[in-house]
C-alpha positions as a LaTeX table, in Angstrom:
\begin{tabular}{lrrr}
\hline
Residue & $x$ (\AA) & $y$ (\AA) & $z$ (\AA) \\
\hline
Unk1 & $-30.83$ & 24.28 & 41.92 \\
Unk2 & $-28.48$ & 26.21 & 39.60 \\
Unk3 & $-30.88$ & 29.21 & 39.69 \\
Unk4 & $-30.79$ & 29.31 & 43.49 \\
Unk5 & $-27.53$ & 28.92 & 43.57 \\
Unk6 & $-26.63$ & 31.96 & 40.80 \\
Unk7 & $-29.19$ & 34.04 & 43.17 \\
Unk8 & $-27.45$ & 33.35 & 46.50 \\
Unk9 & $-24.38$ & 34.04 & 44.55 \\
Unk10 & $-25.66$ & 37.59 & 43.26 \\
Unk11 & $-26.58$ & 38.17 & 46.65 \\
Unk12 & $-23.39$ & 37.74 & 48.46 \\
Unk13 & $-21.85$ & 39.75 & 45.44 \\
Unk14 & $-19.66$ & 36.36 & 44.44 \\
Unk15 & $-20.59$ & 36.19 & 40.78 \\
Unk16 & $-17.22$ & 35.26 & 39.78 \\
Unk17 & $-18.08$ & 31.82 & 41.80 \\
Unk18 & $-21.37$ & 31.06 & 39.51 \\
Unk19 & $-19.97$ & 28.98 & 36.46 \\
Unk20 & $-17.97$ & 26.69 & 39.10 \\
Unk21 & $-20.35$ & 26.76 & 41.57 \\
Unk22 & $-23.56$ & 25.70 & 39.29 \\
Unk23 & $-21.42$ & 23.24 & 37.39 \\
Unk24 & $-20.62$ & 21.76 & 41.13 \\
Unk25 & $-24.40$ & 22.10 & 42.12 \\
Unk26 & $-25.25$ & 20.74 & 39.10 \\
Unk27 & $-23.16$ & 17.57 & 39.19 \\
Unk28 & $-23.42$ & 16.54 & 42.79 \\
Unk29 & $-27.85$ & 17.22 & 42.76 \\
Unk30 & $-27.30$ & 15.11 & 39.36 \\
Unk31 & $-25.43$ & 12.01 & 41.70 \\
Unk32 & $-27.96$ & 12.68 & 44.56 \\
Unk33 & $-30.98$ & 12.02 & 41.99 \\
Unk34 & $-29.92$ & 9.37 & 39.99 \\
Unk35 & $-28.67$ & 7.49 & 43.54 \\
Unk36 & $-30.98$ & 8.32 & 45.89 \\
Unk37 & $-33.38$ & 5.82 & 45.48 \\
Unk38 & $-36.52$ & 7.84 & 45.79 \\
Unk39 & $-35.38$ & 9.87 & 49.33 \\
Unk40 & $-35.77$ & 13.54 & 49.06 \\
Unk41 & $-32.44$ & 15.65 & 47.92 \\
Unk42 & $-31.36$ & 18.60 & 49.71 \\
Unk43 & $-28.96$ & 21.20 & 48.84 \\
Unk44 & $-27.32$ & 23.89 & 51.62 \\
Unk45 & $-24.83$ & 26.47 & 50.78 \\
Unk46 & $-22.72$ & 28.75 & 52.96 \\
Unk47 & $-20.31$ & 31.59 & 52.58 \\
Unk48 & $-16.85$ & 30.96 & 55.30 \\
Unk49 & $-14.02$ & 33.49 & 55.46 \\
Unk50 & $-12.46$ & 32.48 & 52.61 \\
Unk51 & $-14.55$ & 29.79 & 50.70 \\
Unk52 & $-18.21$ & 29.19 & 49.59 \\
Unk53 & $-19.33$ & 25.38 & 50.85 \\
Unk54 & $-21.32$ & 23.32 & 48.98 \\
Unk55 & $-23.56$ & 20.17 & 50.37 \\
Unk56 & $-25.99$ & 18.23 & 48.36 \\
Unk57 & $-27.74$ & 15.71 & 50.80 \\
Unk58 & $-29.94$ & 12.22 & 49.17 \\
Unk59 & $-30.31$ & 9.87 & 52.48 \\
Unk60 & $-27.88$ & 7.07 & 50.75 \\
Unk61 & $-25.79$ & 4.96 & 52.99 \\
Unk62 & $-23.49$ & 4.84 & 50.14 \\
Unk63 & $-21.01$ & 7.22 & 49.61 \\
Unk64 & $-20.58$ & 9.56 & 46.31 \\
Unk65 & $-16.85$ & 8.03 & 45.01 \\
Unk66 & $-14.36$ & 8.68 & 41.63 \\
Unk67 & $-15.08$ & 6.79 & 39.35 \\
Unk68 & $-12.72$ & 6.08 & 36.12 \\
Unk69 & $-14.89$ & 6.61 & 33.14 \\
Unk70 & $-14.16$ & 5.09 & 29.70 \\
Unk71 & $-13.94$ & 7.16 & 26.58 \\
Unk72 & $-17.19$ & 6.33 & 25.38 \\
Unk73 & $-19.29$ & 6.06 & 28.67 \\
Unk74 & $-21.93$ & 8.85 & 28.84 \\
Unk75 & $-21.88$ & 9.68 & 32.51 \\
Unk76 & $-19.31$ & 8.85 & 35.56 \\
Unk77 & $-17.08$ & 12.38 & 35.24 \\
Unk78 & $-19.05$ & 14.52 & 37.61 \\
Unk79 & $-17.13$ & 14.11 & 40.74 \\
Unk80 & $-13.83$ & 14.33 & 38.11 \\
Unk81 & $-15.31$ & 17.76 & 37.35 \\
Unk82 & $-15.89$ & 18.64 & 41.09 \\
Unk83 & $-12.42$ & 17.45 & 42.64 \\
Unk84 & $-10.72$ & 19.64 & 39.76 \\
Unk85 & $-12.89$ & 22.93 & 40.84 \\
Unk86 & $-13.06$ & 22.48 & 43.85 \\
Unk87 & $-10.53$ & 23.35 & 46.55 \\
Unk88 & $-11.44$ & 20.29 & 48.65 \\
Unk89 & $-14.37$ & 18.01 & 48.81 \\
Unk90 & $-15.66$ & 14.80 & 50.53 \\
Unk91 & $-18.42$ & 12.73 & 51.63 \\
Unk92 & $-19.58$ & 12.64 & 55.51 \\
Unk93 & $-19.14$ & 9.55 & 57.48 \\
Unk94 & $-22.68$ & 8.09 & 56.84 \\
Unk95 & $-22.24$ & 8.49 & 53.29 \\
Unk96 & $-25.38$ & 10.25 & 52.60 \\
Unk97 & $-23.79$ & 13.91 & 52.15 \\
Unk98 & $-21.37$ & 14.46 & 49.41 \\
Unk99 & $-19.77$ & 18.24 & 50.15 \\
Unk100 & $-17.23$ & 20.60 & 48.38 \\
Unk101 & $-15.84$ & 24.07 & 48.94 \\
Unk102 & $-14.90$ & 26.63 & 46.12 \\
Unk103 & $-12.07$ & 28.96 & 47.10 \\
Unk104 & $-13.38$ & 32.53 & 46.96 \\
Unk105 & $-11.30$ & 34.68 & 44.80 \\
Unk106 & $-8.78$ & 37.43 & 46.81 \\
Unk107 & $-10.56$ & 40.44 & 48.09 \\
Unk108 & $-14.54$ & 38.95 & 47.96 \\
Unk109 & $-13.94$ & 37.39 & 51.03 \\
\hline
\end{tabular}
């Protein structure tokens, strides 16, 4: 998913989006797979006006949330890492889409 990601990104000629963008990808297909329970995962990107949106899709009823990890805990920081990168992001009402959208830097747009 990061490799499709970088290439979309090439291809819309908003490279300086690919470290935050695959770090985002990377952290919300990571949630979708570990919580998904065996439904398929999808990922859709598109490219707005002024921001690139990100959705990673796993068929869960239950909705991605924050969680407060402890010092020593090995996992529970990815959303952490995608509300601080990302302008704005959410789940949808049925829980099973967890969504974020990356600013695009001043004349890419």
């Amino acid at each position: 998913m990061r490799r499709i990601t970088a290439a979309h990104l090439r291809h819309w000629h908003l490279t300086a989006l690919t470290h935050d963008a695959t770090l985002v990808v990377s952290e919300l297909v990571t949630n979708a797979v570990q919580h998904a329970k065996g439904t398929s995962v999808g990922l859709r990107m598109w490219r707005a006006a002024h921001e690139l949106r990100i959705e990673v899709t796993d068929g869960s009823p239950t909705p991605a949330r924050l969680r407060c990890a402890r010092e020593a805990d090995e996992s529970g920081r990815g959303l952490l890492l995608v509300a601080a990168l990302a302008k704005e992001w959410g789940t949808s009402p049925d829980g099973t889409m967890t969504w974020c959208s990356l600013a695009i830097p001043e004349g890419r747009s």
